[in-house]
Amino acid sequence: MKTILIIHTGGTISMKENKETGEVNTSGQHPMREISTFLTQSTKVEEEILFYLPSPHIRPDHMLTLGQYIHEKLAVRQYDGIVVTHGTDTLEETAYFLDLFLQTRKPVIVTGAMRSSNEIGADGLYNLMSSIKVASCDEAQDKGVLVVMNDEIHTARNVTKTSTSNVATFQSPQYGPVGITTKRDVFFHHKTTSFDSYPIQQLTKKVALIKAYAGMDGTIIEAVCESGTDGIVIEALGQGNLPPETIPALKETIDKGIPVVLVSRCYQGVVQDTYAYEGGGRKLKEMGVIFANGLTGPKARIKLMVVLEMTNNPIELSPMFSY
């Protein structure tokens, strides 16, 4: 018999809709608890509520607490897998933090819901049951943290929320899901090729995320630096280019020893040092800007927060963002 620990953290999956006002909010008791009647005889679950928070309230320190809590639970009990329920707005960031932080071969699944438990077409219970199924699957071991939603299995690194309300919101642009769930089975059709993990003990660094736009100058970059940030992630244009008016502020930032990581604001492709004009990727890389391989802005921010706990040396940081 497989034993799975479910850790509830809040989100829409834990909420109910007020039929009179239409508002969705937390209720007195978590609606996803006591699901034993839906389980097969070969699976046993234990449930604990760690947080009861809407996902916009989740901060990096909550993510670290969750990761440490999972380590503690796996150290004292031989669970076969972990399922975390979470609000969808920041689910991908928590899942990716856990993927970077956790040191375990056991399956760790993050799931949530787009519709509260008493809405028509509520998806929370189904997603939870699918996640338990994946967490109980031997093939799910050694695959890092996975996100299970809407019959699909995604890696924490690649998955992102693509729609504000569609139940099929979680997708992995360019890569697709690594597996699917059915009524009876779990099927994996991709293999994960690499992992990177960082056993940090704290999250103390402040990292800002800036999105580039046409006509952008250095004002925002300067303001962020003056706020005392420890690092900056910029969602650049196209393959990794910025308006030339940003360059003086960018140079000053790097000269101050503040790491700058570049991703693209496009949802597919990777940044490359292709263009050699002022503000082009080739010039930015020569300045010391660190190029991230395929991460979204929010995930690059999470990763920079994590790795800055280990080093702020650009020579050491750059290889950490190459995969």
Short mmCIF file of C-alpha atoms in Angstrom, two decimals:
data_model
loop_
_atom_site.label_atom_id
_atom_site.label_comp_id
_atom_site.label_asym_id
_atom_site.label_seq_id
_atom_site.Cartn_x
_atom_site.Cartn_y
_atom_site.Cartn_z
CA MET A 1 0.00 0.00 0.00
CA LYS A 2 1.24 3.47 -0.93
CA THR A 3 1.05 6.27 1.65
CA ILE A 4 0.75 9.81 0.32
CA LEU A 5 0.95 13.00 2.37
CA ILE A 6 -1.26 15.87 1.21
CA ILE A 7 -0.17 19.32 2.36
CA HIS A 8 -2.80 22.03 1.90
CA THR A 9 -1.69 25.63 1.50
CA GLY A 10 -4.90 27.34 0.37
CA GLY A 11 -6.03 28.81 -2.94
CA THR A 12 -9.23 28.38 -4.96
CA ILE A 13 -9.11 24.63 -4.36
CA SER A 14 -9.80 25.43 -0.69
CA MET A 15 -12.55 27.98 -1.32
CA LYS A 16 -16.28 28.13 -1.94
CA GLU A 17 -18.46 30.45 -4.00
CA ASN A 18 -21.10 32.58 -2.28
CA LYS A 19 -24.17 31.87 -4.41
CA GLU A 20 -25.81 35.17 -3.50
CA THR A 21 -22.90 37.53 -4.24
CA GLY A 22 -20.79 35.41 -6.59
CA GLU A 23 -17.63 36.11 -4.57
CA VAL A 24 -15.17 33.31 -3.90
CA ASN A 25 -13.49 33.13 -0.51
CA THR A 26 -12.20 30.74 2.14
CA SER A 27 -14.68 28.68 4.10
CA GLY A 28 -14.56 27.34 7.63
CA GLN A 29 -13.28 23.89 6.66
CA HIS A 30 -11.07 22.80 3.80
CA PRO A 31 -13.42 21.19 1.26
CA MET A 32 -10.73 18.83 -0.04
CA ARG A 33 -10.22 17.10 3.31
CA GLU A 34 -11.67 13.67 4.05
CA ILE A 35 -11.28 12.28 0.53
CA SER A 36 -10.73 8.70 1.67
CA THR A 37 -14.05 7.56 0.19
CA PHE A 38 -12.68 8.25 -3.31
CA LEU A 39 -9.41 6.32 -2.87
CA THR A 40 -8.55 2.81 -3.97
CA GLN A 41 -7.64 0.21 -1.36
CA SER A 42 -4.00 0.35 -2.46
CA THR A 43 -3.58 4.01 -1.44
CA LYS A 44 -3.64 5.66 1.97
CA VAL A 45 -3.52 9.42 2.45
CA GLU A 46 -2.68 11.67 5.36
CA GLU A 47 -3.59 15.36 5.22
CA GLU A 48 -2.25 18.45 6.91
CA ILE A 49 -2.98 22.15 6.49
CA LEU A 50 0.22 24.20 6.53
CA PHE A 51 -1.24 27.47 5.23
CA TYR A 52 -4.72 28.71 4.39
CA LEU A 53 -3.71 31.46 1.97
CA PRO A 54 -4.85 32.75 -1.41
CA SER A 55 -1.88 32.34 -3.73
CA PRO A 56 -1.27 36.10 -4.18
CA HIS A 57 -0.50 36.10 -0.44
CA ILE A 58 2.22 33.46 -0.84
CA ARG A 59 5.72 34.91 -0.37
CA PRO A 60 9.15 33.32 -0.90
CA ASP A 61 9.46 32.75 2.85
CA HIS A 62 6.26 30.67 2.68
CA MET A 63 7.85 28.63 -0.13
CA LEU A 64 10.94 28.01 2.00
CA THR A 65 8.79 27.00 4.98
CA LEU A 66 6.89 24.57 2.75
CA GLY A 67 10.10 23.08 1.39
CA GLN A 68 11.55 22.63 4.88
CA TYR A 69 8.25 21.12 6.04
CA ILE A 70 8.37 18.54 3.25
CA HIS A 71 11.94 17.61 4.19
CA GLU A 72 10.94 17.22 7.84
CA LYS A 73 7.98 14.99 6.97
CA LEU A 74 10.02 12.77 4.67
CA ALA A 75 12.71 12.45 7.34
CA VAL A 76 10.34 11.10 10.02
CA ARG A 77 7.95 9.03 7.92
CA GLN A 78 8.33 6.77 4.90
CA TYR A 79 5.84 8.52 2.63
CA ASP A 80 5.78 7.29 -0.95
CA GLY A 81 4.94 10.73 -2.30
CA ILE A 82 3.83 14.26 -1.47
CA VAL A 83 0.94 16.27 -2.93
CA VAL A 84 0.72 20.02 -2.32
CA THR A 85 -2.52 21.89 -2.98
CA HIS A 86 -1.94 25.53 -3.89
CA GLY A 87 -3.63 28.55 -5.42
CA THR A 88 -2.99 28.84 -9.15
CA ASP A 89 -1.81 32.46 -9.40
CA THR A 90 1.64 31.73 -7.98
CA LEU A 91 1.58 27.92 -8.22
CA GLU A 92 4.29 27.79 -10.88
CA GLU A 93 6.66 29.86 -8.74
CA THR A 94 6.18 27.71 -5.64
CA ALA A 95 6.55 24.53 -7.69
CA TYR A 96 9.78 25.80 -9.27
CA PHE A 97 11.19 26.89 -5.91
CA LEU A 98 10.50 23.41 -4.53
CA ASP A 99 12.14 21.90 -7.61
CA LEU A 100 15.30 23.91 -6.88
CA PHE A 101 15.22 23.35 -3.13
CA LEU A 102 14.10 19.79 -2.40
CA GLN A 103 16.60 16.96 -2.04
CA THR A 104 14.45 13.87 -2.60
CA ARG A 105 13.81 11.17 -5.18
CA LYS A 106 10.20 10.85 -4.03
CA PRO A 107 7.43 12.26 -6.24
CA VAL A 108 6.32 15.74 -5.21
CA ILE A 109 3.20 16.96 -6.99
CA VAL A 110 1.69 20.47 -6.90
CA THR A 111 -1.93 20.94 -7.91
CA GLY A 112 -4.80 23.37 -7.58
CA ALA A 113 -8.16 24.34 -9.03
CA MET A 114 -9.58 26.99 -11.31
CA ARG A 115 -13.10 26.64 -9.90
CA SER A 116 -14.03 26.60 -6.23
CA SER A 117 -15.41 23.43 -4.69
CA ASN A 118 -19.13 24.28 -4.99
CA GLU A 119 -19.07 25.79 -8.48
CA ILE A 120 -20.47 23.93 -11.48
CA GLY A 121 -17.62 22.00 -13.09
CA ALA A 122 -15.39 22.25 -10.02
CA ASP A 123 -12.01 20.74 -10.90
CA GLY A 124 -10.31 20.63 -7.50
CA LEU A 125 -11.24 17.13 -6.38
CA TYR A 126 -10.46 15.65 -9.78
CA ASN A 127 -7.05 17.34 -9.91
CA LEU A 128 -6.32 16.19 -6.37
CA MET A 129 -7.21 12.59 -7.16
CA SER A 130 -5.08 12.70 -10.32
CA SER A 131 -2.17 14.09 -8.30
CA ILE A 132 -2.46 11.30 -5.73
CA LYS A 133 -2.41 8.83 -8.60
CA VAL A 134 0.80 10.35 -9.99
CA ALA A 135 2.42 10.59 -6.55
CA SER A 136 1.72 6.87 -6.08
CA CYS A 137 3.31 5.98 -9.41
CA ASP A 138 6.80 4.46 -9.30
CA GLU A 139 7.65 6.07 -12.62
CA ALA A 140 7.14 9.53 -11.09
CA GLN A 141 10.28 9.15 -8.99
CA ASP A 142 13.41 11.11 -9.95
CA LYS A 143 11.46 13.53 -12.13
CA GLY A 144 11.69 16.58 -9.90
CA VAL A 145 8.61 18.50 -8.83
CA LEU A 146 5.62 17.98 -11.12
CA VAL A 147 2.43 19.96 -11.65
CA VAL A 148 -0.70 17.91 -12.30
CA MET A 149 -3.77 19.70 -13.65
CA ASN A 150 -6.52 18.84 -16.11
CA ASP A 151 -5.25 15.30 -16.89
CA GLU A 152 -1.75 16.58 -17.74
CA ILE A 153 1.62 16.25 -16.01
CA HIS A 154 4.08 19.12 -16.39
CA THR A 155 7.55 19.84 -15.04
CA ALA A 156 7.83 22.69 -12.57
CA ARG A 157 10.52 24.31 -14.72
CA ASN A 158 8.43 24.61 -17.88
CA VAL A 159 4.81 24.96 -16.76
CA THR A 160 3.05 28.32 -16.68
CA LYS A 161 -0.46 29.66 -16.22
CA THR A 162 -1.69 30.73 -19.66
CA SER A 163 -5.33 31.73 -19.04
CA THR A 164 -7.01 33.70 -16.29
CA SER A 165 -9.94 31.29 -15.95
CA ASN A 166 -9.76 28.28 -18.30
CA VAL A 167 -9.40 24.94 -16.50
CA ALA A 168 -6.74 24.00 -19.06
CA THR A 169 -4.70 27.05 -18.08
CA PHE A 170 -1.47 25.22 -17.11
CA GLN A 171 0.65 24.56 -20.17
CA SER A 172 4.33 24.11 -20.99
CA PRO A 173 4.81 26.26 -24.11
CA GLN A 174 7.33 24.82 -26.56
CA TYR A 175 7.79 21.63 -24.51
CA GLY A 176 4.34 20.25 -23.74
CA PRO A 177 3.37 17.95 -20.85
CA VAL A 178 5.71 15.13 -19.84
CA GLY A 179 2.79 12.81 -19.23
CA ILE A 180 -0.95 12.35 -18.86
CA THR A 181 -3.36 10.80 -16.41
CA THR A 182 -6.39 8.71 -17.32
CA LYS A 183 -9.16 7.15 -15.28
CA ARG A 184 -6.98 4.17 -14.48
CA ASP A 185 -3.38 4.90 -15.37
CA VAL A 186 -0.48 7.35 -15.49
CA PHE A 187 1.57 7.63 -18.66
CA PHE A 188 4.91 9.43 -19.03
CA HIS A 189 6.12 10.11 -22.57
CA HIS A 190 9.10 12.42 -21.90
CA LYS A 191 12.18 12.06 -19.74
CA THR A 192 13.76 14.82 -17.71
CA THR A 193 17.36 15.42 -18.77
CA SER A 194 18.91 17.49 -15.99
CA PHE A 195 18.39 18.75 -12.46
CA ASP A 196 19.90 21.52 -10.41
CA SER A 197 19.29 21.85 -6.70
CA TYR A 198 20.45 24.24 -4.04
CA PRO A 199 20.21 23.25 -0.36
CA ILE A 200 19.88 26.78 1.01
CA GLN A 201 18.87 27.52 4.59
CA GLN A 202 17.32 30.97 4.15
CA LEU A 203 15.88 33.40 1.60
CA THR A 204 17.10 36.89 2.37
CA LYS A 205 17.86 38.43 -1.03
CA LYS A 206 15.69 41.01 -2.73
CA VAL A 207 15.30 40.52 -6.50
CA ALA A 208 13.28 42.76 -8.82
CA LEU A 209 11.57 41.78 -12.08
CA ILE A 210 11.38 44.39 -14.85
CA LYS A 211 9.60 44.04 -18.20
CA ALA A 212 11.11 45.82 -21.20
CA TYR A 213 9.00 47.91 -23.56
CA ALA A 214 9.41 50.16 -26.60
CA GLY A 215 10.98 53.50 -25.68
CA MET A 216 12.15 52.29 -22.27
CA ASP A 217 14.94 54.27 -20.62
CA GLY A 218 17.01 53.67 -17.49
CA THR A 219 14.62 55.32 -15.01
CA ILE A 220 13.08 52.10 -13.70
CA ILE A 221 16.44 50.35 -13.47
CA GLU A 222 17.88 53.27 -11.50
CA ALA A 223 14.89 53.36 -9.15
CA VAL A 224 15.13 49.63 -8.50
CA CYS A 225 18.84 49.91 -7.71
CA GLU A 226 18.18 52.76 -5.28
CA SER A 227 15.62 50.56 -3.48
CA GLY A 228 18.44 48.28 -2.30
CA THR A 229 17.86 45.30 -4.56
CA ASP A 230 20.35 42.41 -4.59
CA GLY A 231 19.61 41.40 -8.18
CA ILE A 232 17.50 42.23 -11.21
CA VAL A 233 15.75 40.06 -13.78
CA ILE A 234 14.76 41.78 -17.02
CA GLU A 235 12.20 40.39 -19.47
CA ALA A 236 13.90 41.66 -22.62
CA LEU A 237 12.57 42.10 -26.14
CA GLY A 238 12.78 39.24 -28.62
CA GLN A 239 15.95 37.15 -28.44
CA GLY A 240 17.33 39.31 -25.64
CA ASN A 241 17.56 42.95 -26.66
CA LEU A 242 16.90 46.27 -24.90
CA PRO A 243 16.37 49.87 -26.01
CA PRO A 244 19.71 51.72 -26.10
CA GLU A 245 18.50 54.30 -23.56
CA THR A 246 18.65 51.61 -20.85
CA ILE A 247 22.36 50.90 -21.31
CA PRO A 248 23.92 53.58 -19.05
CA ALA A 249 21.74 52.54 -16.09
CA LEU A 250 22.44 48.89 -16.83
CA LYS A 251 26.20 49.46 -16.89
CA GLU A 252 26.02 51.33 -13.59
CA THR A 253 24.01 48.50 -12.04
CA ILE A 254 26.53 45.85 -13.07
CA ASP A 255 29.44 48.05 -11.94
CA LYS A 256 27.82 48.18 -8.49
CA GLY A 257 28.03 44.39 -8.33
CA ILE A 258 24.28 43.83 -8.75
CA PRO A 259 23.70 40.77 -10.99
CA VAL A 260 21.38 41.28 -13.97
CA VAL A 261 19.70 38.21 -15.49
CA LEU A 262 18.07 38.41 -18.90
CA VAL A 263 15.07 36.42 -20.15
CA SER A 264 12.69 37.11 -23.03
CA ARG A 265 9.21 38.51 -22.68
CA CYS A 266 8.25 36.06 -25.47
CA TYR A 267 6.69 32.89 -24.12
CA GLN A 268 8.70 30.65 -26.46
CA GLY A 269 12.37 30.50 -27.38
CA VAL A 270 15.53 31.41 -25.48
CA VAL A 271 17.63 34.56 -25.20
CA GLN A 272 20.78 34.62 -27.33
CA ASP A 273 23.68 37.00 -27.89
CA THR A 274 22.83 37.48 -31.57
CA TYR A 275 22.49 41.20 -32.27
CA ALA A 276 25.54 43.46 -32.01
CA TYR A 277 23.85 46.89 -32.14
CA GLU A 278 23.67 49.08 -29.02
CA GLY A 279 21.28 47.30 -26.65
CA GLY A 280 21.51 44.06 -28.64
CA GLY A 281 22.14 40.74 -26.97
CA ARG A 282 25.80 40.55 -28.05
CA LYS A 283 26.56 43.91 -26.40
CA LEU A 284 24.58 43.02 -23.27
CA LYS A 285 26.49 39.79 -22.78
CA GLU A 286 29.81 41.60 -23.24
CA MET A 287 28.68 44.01 -20.49
CA GLY A 288 28.22 41.12 -18.06
CA VAL A 289 24.47 40.51 -18.31
CA ILE A 290 23.64 36.87 -17.46
CA PHE A 291 21.49 35.02 -20.01
CA ALA A 292 18.93 32.53 -18.68
CA ASN A 293 18.13 29.45 -20.73
CA GLY A 294 14.38 29.37 -21.34
CA LEU A 295 13.09 30.48 -17.94
CA THR A 296 10.18 32.87 -17.56
CA GLY A 297 10.73 36.12 -15.72
CA PRO A 298 9.02 35.01 -12.47
CA LYS A 299 10.99 31.74 -12.41
CA ALA A 300 14.30 33.43 -13.19
CA ARG A 301 13.57 35.74 -10.25
CA ILE A 302 12.98 32.75 -7.95
CA LYS A 303 16.19 31.13 -9.13
CA LEU A 304 18.24 34.30 -8.69
CA MET A 305 16.90 34.70 -5.15
CA VAL A 306 17.97 31.13 -4.40
CA VAL A 307 21.44 31.18 -5.95
CA LEU A 308 22.29 34.59 -4.46
CA GLU A 309 22.22 32.85 -1.08
CA MET A 310 25.30 30.98 -2.34
CA THR A 311 27.19 33.56 -4.42
CA ASN A 312 26.87 36.92 -6.18
CA ASN A 313 29.92 36.35 -8.40
CA PRO A 314 28.76 36.69 -12.04
CA ILE A 315 31.35 34.12 -13.15
CA GLU A 316 29.77 31.57 -10.81
CA LEU A 317 26.18 32.67 -11.44
CA SER A 318 26.27 32.49 -15.23
CA PRO A 319 26.62 28.68 -15.52
CA MET A 320 23.74 28.25 -13.06
CA PHE A 321 21.39 29.88 -15.61
CA SER A 322 22.67 27.93 -18.62
CA TYR A 323 20.32 24.96 -18.04
#
